[in-house]
Amino acid sequence: MNMHRVVAIISKEFIHIIRDPRSLGMAIAMPILLIFLFGSSLSLDVDNVPLVVWDQNRTNESREFIGRFTASRYFGLSGYVTTYHEIEQAIDRREAILALVIPADFSRKLESGQSSDVQLIVDGSDANTATIAIGYAQMITDGYSSSLLIKTAQTRGAKTASIPLEAKPRVWFNQNMQAKNYIIPGLIAVIMMVIAALLTSLTIAREWENGTMEQLLTTPIKPIELIAGKLTPYFLIGMLDVLLAVLMGQYLFEVPLRGNAALVFGMSAIFLPGSLTMGLLISIMTRSQLLASQLAMVLTFLPSFLLSGFMYSIANMPTAIQGLTYLVPSRFFVAILKNIYLKGAGIAIILSEAAVLLIFAVVLIIVANIKLKKRLV
């Protein structure tokens, strides 16, 4: 490889990027815009679930039970109702997702030591939110029942009363269980995959469309030198994008980075060549900027968004789809960034994912070199 020829191609590409504000804007502004939009709007947290209550008992006991719901951060009281028709209307108007119905004999049964049933009516049109809301309600009800058991035991003369078995959950790595803490690292991986492929998907196709590829063919430049020269400017821009994304996560979304920041950039330096080469390979194959950009978007955005584990758990996917996820490089970068951000993982933990990304980059560079060589001949 002749470094003088590589540097000449790098200089040519930089000049083209600077002269084309659209490319420069897409390279820098788009990742910032996407992270801001997705990071601000995308949340899986379910708090302040709208709640309506039909209290048929209206005693201190029922009010105490309702207070357990309204005092938590999980539910927000929308109002009281007195009929099932009003519950239906509240759910239809999206004023309530959960309705709590307390029977008229609620306090009498509790005082007599009998169990009492309370009814939970949930809007199942959003199954995910409904499931989480039921879990919250069940947790509050269990807590209230436990306190009643202890109170009853003490009333009957027991000096000490306690629940025989009590689970004490302790959450590691994301103590507050905030969705943004794992969404932002995954978002950085997905967006960098898309942007990197889009940037380089235009490079070779643009040369063909502008007629400058014929001039390159008259030079002694080799395919691998052309690839290195084309990739280097966008690699540097990609690293700048990673820096901006990390700063946005740290200071705008306040996502804690528990691991080594240098490791984030080191892993990005392994991930970006593969993503950039993927775009370059698309550009070599299509020779059309429009087709190349559309193909790059389809081949990167959808697989990265759906199959990388960024939004949906890979373990819950069908077996065949789980196998398909191993072909998506962002799957490994998402895992790396989540490990570094949330667990403070070191190189020993993420070494296998890094090795896969490195192999992915090397294989794509070899394929791109072969394909470009055939085009130049």
mmCIF file of C-alpha atoms in Angstrom:
data_model
loop_
_atom_site.group_PDB
_atom_site.id
_atom_site.type_symbol
_atom_site.label_atom_id
_atom_site.label_comp_id
_atom_site.label_asym_id
_atom_site.label_seq_id
_atom_site.Cartn_x
_atom_site.Cartn_y
_atom_site.Cartn_z
ATOM 1 C CA MET A 1 0.000 0.000 0.000
ATOM 2 C CA ASN A 2 1.401 3.367 -1.065
ATOM 3 C CA MET A 3 0.678 5.870 1.712
ATOM 4 C CA HIS A 4 1.170 8.869 -0.594
ATOM 5 C CA ARG A 5 -1.700 7.705 -2.778
ATOM 6 C CA VAL A 6 -3.844 6.977 0.302
ATOM 7 C CA VAL A 7 -3.180 10.457 1.703
ATOM 8 C CA ALA A 8 -4.058 11.966 -1.681
ATOM 9 C CA ILE A 9 -7.437 10.185 -1.673
ATOM 10 C CA ILE A 10 -8.027 11.252 1.951
ATOM 11 C CA SER A 11 -7.308 14.887 1.043
ATOM 12 C CA LYS A 12 -9.605 14.653 -1.970
ATOM 13 C CA GLU A 13 -12.426 13.222 0.154
ATOM 14 C CA PHE A 14 -11.989 15.867 2.850
ATOM 15 C CA ILE A 15 -12.149 18.633 0.250
ATOM 16 C CA HIS A 16 -15.307 17.113 -1.173
ATOM 17 C CA ILE A 17 -16.910 16.876 2.286
ATOM 18 C CA ILE A 18 -16.077 20.500 3.106
ATOM 19 C CA ARG A 19 -17.372 21.723 -0.262
ATOM 20 C CA ASP A 20 -20.611 19.756 0.148
ATOM 21 C CA PRO A 21 -22.490 21.169 3.174
ATOM 22 C CA ARG A 22 -25.174 18.497 2.836
ATOM 23 C CA SER A 23 -22.707 15.703 3.435
ATOM 24 C CA LEU A 24 -21.091 17.580 6.308
ATOM 25 C CA GLY A 25 -24.498 18.356 7.825
ATOM 26 C CA MET A 26 -25.614 14.755 7.525
ATOM 27 C CA ALA A 27 -22.351 13.565 9.042
ATOM 28 C CA ILE A 28 -22.484 15.746 12.139
ATOM 29 C CA ALA A 29 -25.957 17.160 12.617
ATOM 30 C CA MET A 30 -27.999 14.061 11.923
ATOM 31 C CA PRO A 31 -26.595 11.881 14.747
ATOM 32 C CA ILE A 32 -27.118 14.749 17.203
ATOM 33 C CA LEU A 33 -30.671 15.297 15.983
ATOM 34 C CA LEU A 34 -31.529 11.582 16.071
ATOM 35 C CA ILE A 35 -30.113 11.046 19.566
ATOM 36 C CA PHE A 36 -31.956 14.129 20.818
ATOM 37 C CA LEU A 37 -35.283 13.073 19.273
ATOM 38 C CA PHE A 38 -35.115 9.381 20.179
ATOM 39 C CA GLY A 39 -33.568 10.032 23.587
ATOM 40 C CA SER A 40 -36.235 12.596 24.473
ATOM 41 C CA SER A 41 -39.256 10.725 23.203
ATOM 42 C CA LEU A 42 -38.370 7.057 23.575
ATOM 43 C CA SER A 43 -39.074 5.775 27.064
ATOM 44 C CA LEU A 44 -40.215 2.428 28.427
ATOM 45 C CA ASP A 45 -40.879 3.731 31.931
ATOM 46 C CA VAL A 46 -44.499 3.371 33.071
ATOM 47 C CA ASP A 47 -45.193 5.931 35.815
ATOM 48 C CA ASN A 48 -48.292 7.814 36.898
ATOM 49 C CA VAL A 49 -50.714 5.316 35.376
ATOM 50 C CA PRO A 50 -54.124 7.080 35.295
ATOM 51 C CA LEU A 51 -56.364 5.493 37.941
ATOM 52 C CA VAL A 52 -60.062 5.808 38.754
ATOM 53 C CA VAL A 53 -61.539 4.396 41.955
ATOM 54 C CA TRP A 54 -64.991 3.108 42.768
ATOM 55 C CA ASP A 55 -65.016 3.020 46.575
ATOM 56 C CA GLN A 56 -68.230 1.263 47.576
ATOM 57 C CA ASN A 57 -67.029 0.845 51.168
ATOM 58 C CA ARG A 58 -66.015 4.435 52.051
ATOM 59 C CA THR A 59 -64.353 3.604 55.358
ATOM 60 C CA ASN A 60 -60.980 4.403 56.859
ATOM 61 C CA GLU A 61 -59.720 0.981 55.717
ATOM 62 C CA SER A 62 -60.713 1.516 52.097
ATOM 63 C CA ARG A 63 -59.258 5.025 52.099
ATOM 64 C CA GLU A 64 -56.012 3.695 53.542
ATOM 65 C CA PHE A 65 -55.887 1.066 50.790
ATOM 66 C CA ILE A 66 -56.524 3.701 48.105
ATOM 67 C CA GLY A 67 -53.824 5.851 49.690
ATOM 68 C CA ARG A 68 -51.296 3.106 49.028
ATOM 69 C CA PHE A 69 -51.980 3.549 45.305
ATOM 70 C CA THR A 70 -52.044 7.341 45.180
ATOM 71 C CA ALA A 71 -48.928 7.719 47.362
ATOM 72 C CA SER A 72 -46.856 5.628 44.970
ATOM 73 C CA ARG A 73 -45.174 7.056 41.877
ATOM 74 C CA TYR A 74 -46.773 4.362 39.777
ATOM 75 C CA PHE A 75 -50.355 5.654 39.830
ATOM 76 C CA GLY A 76 -52.013 9.034 39.465
ATOM 77 C CA LEU A 77 -55.588 9.404 40.673
ATOM 78 C CA SER A 78 -57.831 10.693 37.886
ATOM 79 C CA GLY A 79 -61.007 10.660 39.966
ATOM 80 C CA TYR A 80 -63.714 8.667 41.664
ATOM 81 C CA VAL A 81 -66.589 6.922 39.927
ATOM 82 C CA THR A 82 -69.753 5.274 41.151
ATOM 83 C CA THR A 83 -70.768 2.908 38.331
ATOM 84 C CA TYR A 84 -69.203 0.510 35.831
ATOM 85 C CA HIS A 85 -70.528 2.723 33.054
ATOM 86 C CA GLU A 86 -68.405 5.613 34.348
ATOM 87 C CA ILE A 87 -65.369 3.301 34.436
ATOM 88 C CA GLU A 88 -65.991 2.351 30.817
ATOM 89 C CA GLN A 89 -66.297 5.997 29.827
ATOM 90 C CA ALA A 90 -63.086 6.920 31.671
ATOM 91 C CA ILE A 91 -61.171 4.159 29.886
ATOM 92 C CA ASP A 92 -62.716 5.062 26.515
ATOM 93 C CA ARG A 93 -61.636 8.699 26.972
ATOM 94 C CA ARG A 94 -58.120 7.577 27.982
ATOM 95 C CA GLU A 95 -58.637 9.241 31.382
ATOM 96 C CA ALA A 96 -57.866 5.937 33.078
ATOM 97 C CA ILE A 97 -55.893 2.813 32.306
ATOM 98 C CA LEU A 98 -56.666 1.088 35.594
ATOM 99 C CA ALA A 99 -59.878 1.084 37.637
ATOM 100 C CA LEU A 100 -59.929 -0.053 41.268
ATOM 101 C CA VAL A 101 -63.270 -1.340 42.562
ATOM 102 C CA ILE A 102 -63.552 -1.825 46.335
ATOM 103 C CA PRO A 103 -66.612 -3.824 47.459
ATOM 104 C CA ALA A 104 -69.071 -2.570 50.074
ATOM 105 C CA ASP A 105 -68.117 -5.288 52.588
ATOM 106 C CA PHE A 106 -64.393 -4.607 52.311
ATOM 107 C CA SER A 107 -63.720 -3.395 55.876
ATOM 108 C CA ARG A 108 -66.237 -5.810 57.493
ATOM 109 C CA LYS A 109 -64.516 -8.840 56.002
ATOM 110 C CA LEU A 110 -61.065 -7.604 56.965
ATOM 111 C CA GLU A 111 -62.145 -6.942 60.552
ATOM 112 C CA SER A 112 -63.634 -10.436 60.805
ATOM 113 C CA GLY A 113 -60.436 -12.001 59.500
ATOM 114 C CA GLN A 114 -61.891 -13.007 56.144
ATOM 115 C CA SER A 115 -60.300 -12.302 52.805
ATOM 116 C CA SER A 116 -61.826 -9.635 50.643
ATOM 117 C CA ASP A 117 -61.614 -9.363 46.872
ATOM 118 C CA VAL A 118 -60.930 -6.055 45.158
ATOM 119 C CA GLN A 119 -61.430 -5.762 41.435
ATOM 120 C CA LEU A 120 -58.883 -4.336 39.009
ATOM 121 C CA ILE A 121 -60.149 -3.389 35.560
ATOM 122 C CA VAL A 122 -57.353 -2.692 33.079
ATOM 123 C CA ASP A 123 -57.363 -1.208 29.597
ATOM 124 C CA GLY A 124 -55.756 -4.015 27.587
ATOM 125 C CA SER A 125 -55.466 -2.052 24.331
ATOM 126 C CA ASP A 126 -51.853 -1.370 25.355
ATOM 127 C CA ALA A 127 -50.856 -4.831 26.564
ATOM 128 C CA ASN A 128 -47.385 -3.812 27.758
ATOM 129 C CA THR A 129 -48.593 -0.933 29.922
ATOM 130 C CA ALA A 130 -51.516 -3.046 31.172
ATOM 131 C CA THR A 131 -49.189 -5.848 32.269
ATOM 132 C CA ILE A 132 -46.882 -3.456 34.095
ATOM 133 C CA ALA A 133 -49.833 -1.670 35.750
ATOM 134 C CA ILE A 134 -51.210 -4.997 36.994
ATOM 135 C CA GLY A 135 -47.795 -5.828 38.425
ATOM 136 C CA TYR A 136 -47.665 -2.497 40.247
ATOM 137 C CA ALA A 137 -51.195 -2.977 41.624
ATOM 138 C CA GLN A 138 -50.401 -6.527 42.722
ATOM 139 C CA MET A 139 -47.287 -5.322 44.524
ATOM 140 C CA ILE A 140 -49.206 -2.620 46.407
ATOM 141 C CA THR A 141 -51.984 -5.081 47.314
ATOM 142 C CA ASP A 142 -49.463 -7.616 48.606
ATOM 143 C CA GLY A 143 -47.830 -4.936 50.729
ATOM 144 C CA TYR A 144 -51.182 -3.921 52.190
ATOM 145 C CA SER A 145 -52.088 -7.557 52.903
ATOM 146 C CA SER A 146 -48.759 -8.131 54.661
ATOM 147 C CA SER A 147 -49.278 -5.117 56.904
ATOM 148 C CA LEU A 148 -52.771 -6.390 57.755
ATOM 149 C CA LEU A 149 -51.396 -9.824 58.688
ATOM 150 C CA ILE A 150 -48.838 -8.288 61.022
ATOM 151 C CA LYS A 151 -51.444 -5.983 62.539
ATOM 152 C CA THR A 152 -53.880 -8.864 63.097
ATOM 153 C CA ALA A 153 -51.221 -11.040 64.697
ATOM 154 C CA GLN A 154 -50.237 -8.257 67.069
ATOM 155 C CA THR A 155 -53.872 -7.645 67.980
ATOM 156 C CA ARG A 156 -54.255 -11.325 68.904
ATOM 157 C CA GLY A 157 -51.436 -11.083 71.417
ATOM 158 C CA ALA A 158 -48.353 -12.028 69.472
ATOM 159 C CA LYS A 159 -45.396 -10.074 70.846
ATOM 160 C CA THR A 160 -43.612 -10.151 67.568
ATOM 161 C CA ALA A 161 -45.182 -10.770 64.223
ATOM 162 C CA SER A 162 -43.510 -10.991 60.881
ATOM 163 C CA ILE A 163 -44.060 -12.341 57.389
ATOM 164 C CA PRO A 164 -42.656 -15.922 57.179
ATOM 165 C CA LEU A 165 -41.041 -15.357 53.798
ATOM 166 C CA GLU A 166 -40.230 -12.001 52.326
ATOM 167 C CA ALA A 167 -38.280 -11.328 49.161
ATOM 168 C CA LYS A 168 -36.013 -8.296 49.303
ATOM 169 C CA PRO A 169 -35.113 -7.415 45.713
ATOM 170 C CA ARG A 170 -31.949 -5.503 45.063
ATOM 171 C CA VAL A 171 -31.347 -4.145 41.580
ATOM 172 C CA TRP A 172 -27.770 -3.983 40.392
ATOM 173 C CA PHE A 173 -26.306 -1.745 37.694
ATOM 174 C CA ASN A 174 -29.488 0.347 37.245
ATOM 175 C CA GLN A 175 -30.780 0.868 40.757
ATOM 176 C CA ASN A 176 -33.533 3.311 39.796
ATOM 177 C CA MET A 177 -34.555 1.107 36.868
ATOM 178 C CA GLN A 178 -34.663 4.104 34.542
ATOM 179 C CA ALA A 179 -35.157 3.174 30.902
ATOM 180 C CA LYS A 180 -32.951 5.991 29.637
ATOM 181 C CA ASN A 181 -29.899 4.419 31.293
ATOM 182 C CA TYR A 182 -29.999 1.486 28.873
ATOM 183 C CA ILE A 183 -31.795 3.139 25.962
ATOM 184 C CA ILE A 184 -29.182 5.853 25.362
ATOM 185 C CA PRO A 185 -26.167 3.465 25.063
ATOM 186 C CA GLY A 186 -28.164 1.239 22.700
ATOM 187 C CA LEU A 187 -29.326 4.283 20.784
ATOM 188 C CA ILE A 188 -25.738 5.421 20.228
ATOM 189 C CA ALA A 189 -24.898 2.013 18.743
ATOM 190 C CA VAL A 190 -27.935 1.909 16.442
ATOM 191 C CA ILE A 191 -27.542 5.473 15.176
ATOM 192 C CA MET A 192 -23.820 5.088 14.557
ATOM 193 C CA MET A 193 -24.524 1.941 12.540
ATOM 194 C CA VAL A 194 -27.040 3.763 10.343
ATOM 195 C CA ILE A 195 -25.066 6.989 9.935
ATOM 196 C CA ALA A 196 -21.775 5.239 9.183
ATOM 197 C CA ALA A 197 -23.289 3.116 6.421
ATOM 198 C CA LEU A 198 -25.190 6.082 4.963
ATOM 199 C CA LEU A 199 -22.087 8.262 4.823
ATOM 200 C CA THR A 200 -19.965 5.861 2.820
ATOM 201 C CA SER A 201 -22.830 4.508 0.714
ATOM 202 C CA LEU A 202 -22.523 7.596 -1.495
ATOM 203 C CA THR A 203 -18.763 7.727 -1.991
ATOM 204 C CA ILE A 204 -18.051 5.294 -4.856
ATOM 205 C CA ALA A 205 -21.498 5.740 -6.419
ATOM 206 C CA ARG A 206 -20.873 9.502 -6.516
ATOM 207 C CA GLU A 207 -17.593 8.928 -8.342
ATOM 208 C CA TRP A 208 -19.398 6.889 -10.990
ATOM 209 C CA GLU A 209 -22.256 9.372 -11.353
ATOM 210 C CA ASN A 210 -19.891 12.386 -11.574
ATOM 211 C CA GLY A 211 -17.690 10.598 -14.081
ATOM 212 C CA THR A 212 -14.587 10.950 -11.873
ATOM 213 C CA MET A 213 -14.170 7.211 -11.465
ATOM 214 C CA GLU A 214 -12.782 7.063 -15.000
ATOM 215 C CA GLN A 215 -10.042 9.477 -13.940
ATOM 216 C CA LEU A 216 -9.219 7.292 -10.959
ATOM 217 C CA LEU A 217 -8.999 4.295 -13.287
ATOM 218 C CA THR A 218 -6.176 6.013 -15.178
ATOM 219 C CA THR A 219 -4.099 6.325 -11.995
ATOM 220 C CA PRO A 220 -1.998 3.518 -10.504
ATOM 221 C CA ILE A 221 -4.081 3.498 -7.328
ATOM 222 C CA LYS A 222 -4.982 0.067 -5.941
ATOM 223 C CA PRO A 223 -8.459 -0.900 -4.667
ATOM 224 C CA ILE A 224 -7.280 -1.262 -1.069
ATOM 225 C CA GLU A 225 -5.674 2.191 -1.228
ATOM 226 C CA LEU A 226 -8.896 3.682 -2.575
ATOM 227 C CA ILE A 227 -10.886 1.974 0.215
ATOM 228 C CA ALA A 228 -8.492 3.225 2.904
ATOM 229 C CA GLY A 229 -8.560 6.738 1.494
ATOM 230 C CA LYS A 230 -12.352 6.772 1.287
ATOM 231 C CA LEU A 231 -12.914 5.344 4.764
ATOM 232 C CA THR A 232 -10.435 7.442 6.764
ATOM 233 C CA PRO A 233 -12.246 10.834 6.649
ATOM 234 C CA TYR A 234 -15.566 9.257 7.563
ATOM 235 C CA PHE A 235 -13.916 7.231 10.315
ATOM 236 C CA LEU A 236 -12.686 10.475 11.896
ATOM 237 C CA ILE A 237 -16.110 12.070 11.483
ATOM 238 C CA GLY A 238 -17.674 8.946 13.013
ATOM 239 C CA MET A 239 -15.399 9.210 16.049
ATOM 240 C CA LEU A 240 -16.416 12.874 16.386
ATOM 241 C CA ASP A 241 -20.058 11.758 16.293
ATOM 242 C CA VAL A 242 -19.366 9.206 19.024
ATOM 243 C CA LEU A 243 -17.796 11.946 21.158
ATOM 244 C CA LEU A 244 -20.836 14.195 20.683
ATOM 245 C CA ALA A 245 -23.194 11.294 21.441
ATOM 246 C CA VAL A 246 -21.325 10.410 24.641
ATOM 247 C CA LEU A 247 -21.382 14.061 25.759
ATOM 248 C CA MET A 248 -25.119 14.298 25.037
ATOM 249 C CA GLY A 249 -25.756 11.136 27.036
ATOM 250 C CA GLN A 250 -23.664 12.398 29.929
ATOM 251 C CA TYR A 251 -24.813 15.999 30.187
ATOM 252 C CA LEU A 252 -28.169 16.234 28.382
ATOM 253 C CA PHE A 253 -29.758 12.933 29.431
ATOM 254 C CA GLU A 254 -27.616 12.450 32.569
ATOM 255 C CA VAL A 255 -26.876 8.806 31.818
ATOM 256 C CA PRO A 256 -24.070 7.609 34.110
ATOM 257 C CA LEU A 257 -20.994 6.168 32.415
ATOM 258 C CA ARG A 258 -19.650 3.689 34.979
ATOM 259 C CA GLY A 259 -16.965 2.173 32.778
ATOM 260 C CA ASN A 260 -13.878 3.613 31.187
ATOM 261 C CA ALA A 261 -14.670 6.311 28.625
ATOM 262 C CA ALA A 262 -11.539 5.383 26.687
ATOM 263 C CA LEU A 263 -12.958 1.889 26.271
ATOM 264 C CA VAL A 264 -16.088 3.340 24.653
ATOM 265 C CA PHE A 265 -13.970 5.082 22.034
ATOM 266 C CA GLY A 266 -11.712 2.060 21.618
ATOM 267 C CA MET A 267 -14.690 -0.191 20.893
ATOM 268 C CA SER A 268 -16.155 2.452 18.578
ATOM 269 C CA ALA A 269 -12.876 2.445 16.663
ATOM 270 C CA ILE A 270 -13.363 -1.296 16.104
ATOM 271 C CA PHE A 271 -17.053 -1.007 15.236
ATOM 272 C CA LEU A 272 -16.901 1.917 12.803
ATOM 273 C CA PRO A 273 -14.624 0.377 10.114
ATOM 274 C CA GLY A 274 -17.058 -2.501 9.631
ATOM 275 C CA SER A 275 -20.091 -0.202 9.414
ATOM 276 C CA LEU A 276 -18.335 2.219 7.087
ATOM 277 C CA THR A 277 -17.144 -0.607 4.853
ATOM 278 C CA MET A 278 -20.673 -1.977 4.675
ATOM 279 C CA GLY A 279 -21.835 1.337 3.213
ATOM 280 C CA LEU A 280 -18.864 1.408 0.876
ATOM 281 C CA LEU A 281 -19.629 -2.112 -0.330
ATOM 282 C CA ILE A 282 -23.222 -1.091 -1.062
ATOM 283 C CA SER A 283 -21.901 1.885 -3.015
ATOM 284 C CA ILE A 284 -19.558 -0.348 -5.037
ATOM 285 C CA MET A 285 -22.374 -2.781 -5.852
ATOM 286 C CA THR A 286 -25.059 -0.265 -6.840
ATOM 287 C CA ARG A 287 -23.175 2.625 -8.571
ATOM 288 C CA SER A 288 -26.228 4.818 -7.839
ATOM 289 C CA GLN A 289 -26.358 7.311 -4.961
ATOM 290 C CA LEU A 290 -30.132 7.098 -4.617
ATOM 291 C CA LEU A 291 -30.243 3.316 -4.655
ATOM 292 C CA ALA A 292 -27.191 3.066 -2.392
ATOM 293 C CA SER A 293 -28.606 5.404 0.259
ATOM 294 C CA GLN A 294 -31.983 3.632 0.246
ATOM 295 C CA LEU A 295 -30.352 0.221 0.447
ATOM 296 C CA ALA A 296 -28.049 1.359 3.259
ATOM 297 C CA MET A 297 -31.020 2.642 5.251
ATOM 298 C CA VAL A 298 -32.986 -0.583 4.800
ATOM 299 C CA LEU A 299 -30.056 -2.867 5.605
ATOM 300 C CA THR A 300 -28.966 -0.967 8.716
ATOM 301 C CA PHE A 301 -31.901 0.786 10.382
ATOM 302 C CA LEU A 302 -34.478 -1.990 10.543
ATOM 303 C CA PRO A 303 -32.106 -4.828 11.577
ATOM 304 C CA SER A 304 -30.351 -2.581 14.102
ATOM 305 C CA PHE A 305 -33.593 -1.312 15.584
ATOM 306 C CA LEU A 306 -35.415 -4.640 15.709
ATOM 307 C CA LEU A 307 -32.725 -7.336 15.991
ATOM 308 C CA SER A 308 -29.895 -5.800 18.006
ATOM 309 C CA GLY A 309 -31.468 -6.170 21.436
ATOM 310 C CA PHE A 310 -31.710 -2.396 21.662
ATOM 311 C CA MET A 311 -35.499 -2.339 22.055
ATOM 312 C CA TYR A 312 -36.608 -5.955 22.237
ATOM 313 C CA SER A 313 -35.075 -8.816 24.162
ATOM 314 C CA ILE A 314 -33.373 -11.264 21.813
ATOM 315 C CA ALA A 315 -34.125 -14.115 24.233
ATOM 316 C CA ASN A 316 -37.871 -13.621 23.606
ATOM 317 C CA MET A 317 -37.552 -13.886 19.818
ATOM 318 C CA PRO A 318 -38.202 -17.109 17.859
ATOM 319 C CA THR A 319 -35.162 -19.373 17.585
ATOM 320 C CA ALA A 320 -34.679 -18.721 13.856
ATOM 321 C CA ILE A 321 -34.759 -14.952 14.396
ATOM 322 C CA GLN A 322 -32.315 -15.272 17.282
ATOM 323 C CA GLY A 323 -29.891 -16.943 14.878
ATOM 324 C CA LEU A 324 -30.416 -14.099 12.407
ATOM 325 C CA THR A 325 -29.399 -11.521 15.002
ATOM 326 C CA TYR A 326 -25.817 -12.823 14.896
ATOM 327 C CA LEU A 327 -25.565 -11.288 11.400
ATOM 328 C CA VAL A 328 -26.358 -7.830 12.769
ATOM 329 C CA PRO A 329 -23.113 -6.162 13.947
ATOM 330 C CA SER A 330 -24.940 -3.579 16.029
ATOM 331 C CA ARG A 331 -26.134 -6.450 18.252
ATOM 332 C CA PHE A 332 -22.574 -6.801 19.552
ATOM 333 C CA PHE A 333 -21.952 -3.064 19.806
ATOM 334 C CA VAL A 334 -25.189 -2.593 21.772
ATOM 335 C CA ALA A 335 -24.060 -5.302 24.206
ATOM 336 C CA ILE A 336 -20.623 -3.693 24.526
ATOM 337 C CA LEU A 337 -21.946 -0.204 25.237
ATOM 338 C CA LYS A 338 -24.547 -1.445 27.731
ATOM 339 C CA ASN A 339 -21.870 -3.398 29.572
ATOM 340 C CA ILE A 340 -19.532 -0.415 29.738
ATOM 341 C CA TYR A 341 -22.220 2.130 30.596
ATOM 342 C CA LEU A 342 -24.281 0.148 33.115
ATOM 343 C CA LYS A 343 -21.896 -2.438 34.551
ATOM 344 C CA GLY A 344 -18.580 -0.659 34.207
ATOM 345 C CA ALA A 345 -17.294 -3.735 32.371
ATOM 346 C CA GLY A 346 -13.648 -4.015 31.402
ATOM 347 C CA ILE A 347 -12.045 -5.410 28.281
ATOM 348 C CA ALA A 348 -12.142 -8.998 29.590
ATOM 349 C CA ILE A 349 -15.967 -8.983 29.687
ATOM 350 C CA ILE A 350 -16.500 -7.525 26.214
ATOM 351 C CA LEU A 351 -13.589 -9.191 24.462
ATOM 352 C CA SER A 352 -15.702 -11.767 22.584
ATOM 353 C CA GLU A 353 -18.058 -9.108 21.168
ATOM 354 C CA ALA A 354 -15.085 -6.947 20.184
ATOM 355 C CA ALA A 355 -13.490 -9.904 18.404
ATOM 356 C CA VAL A 356 -16.680 -10.473 16.389
ATOM 357 C CA LEU A 357 -16.770 -6.820 15.343
ATOM 358 C CA LEU A 358 -13.129 -6.980 14.311
ATOM 359 C CA ILE A 359 -13.733 -10.105 12.218
ATOM 360 C CA PHE A 360 -16.806 -8.460 10.679
ATOM 361 C CA ALA A 361 -14.724 -5.434 9.654
ATOM 362 C CA VAL A 362 -11.877 -7.520 8.205
ATOM 363 C CA VAL A 363 -14.235 -9.744 6.192
ATOM 364 C CA LEU A 364 -16.120 -6.780 4.743
ATOM 365 C CA ILE A 365 -12.893 -4.986 3.798
ATOM 366 C CA ILE A 366 -11.698 -8.119 1.970
ATOM 367 C CA VAL A 367 -15.032 -8.449 0.144
ATOM 368 C CA ALA A 368 -15.073 -4.742 -0.741
ATOM 369 C CA ASN A 369 -11.511 -5.013 -2.044
ATOM 370 C CA ILE A 370 -12.447 -7.961 -4.273
ATOM 371 C CA LYS A 371 -15.602 -6.283 -5.594
ATOM 372 C CA LEU A 372 -13.849 -2.983 -6.243
ATOM 373 C CA LYS A 373 -11.002 -4.765 -7.998
ATOM 374 C CA LYS A 374 -13.493 -6.354 -10.389
ATOM 375 C CA ARG A 375 -15.075 -2.952 -11.064
ATOM 376 C CA LEU A 376 -11.692 -1.349 -11.776
ATOM 377 C CA VAL A 377 -10.539 -4.048 -14.150
#
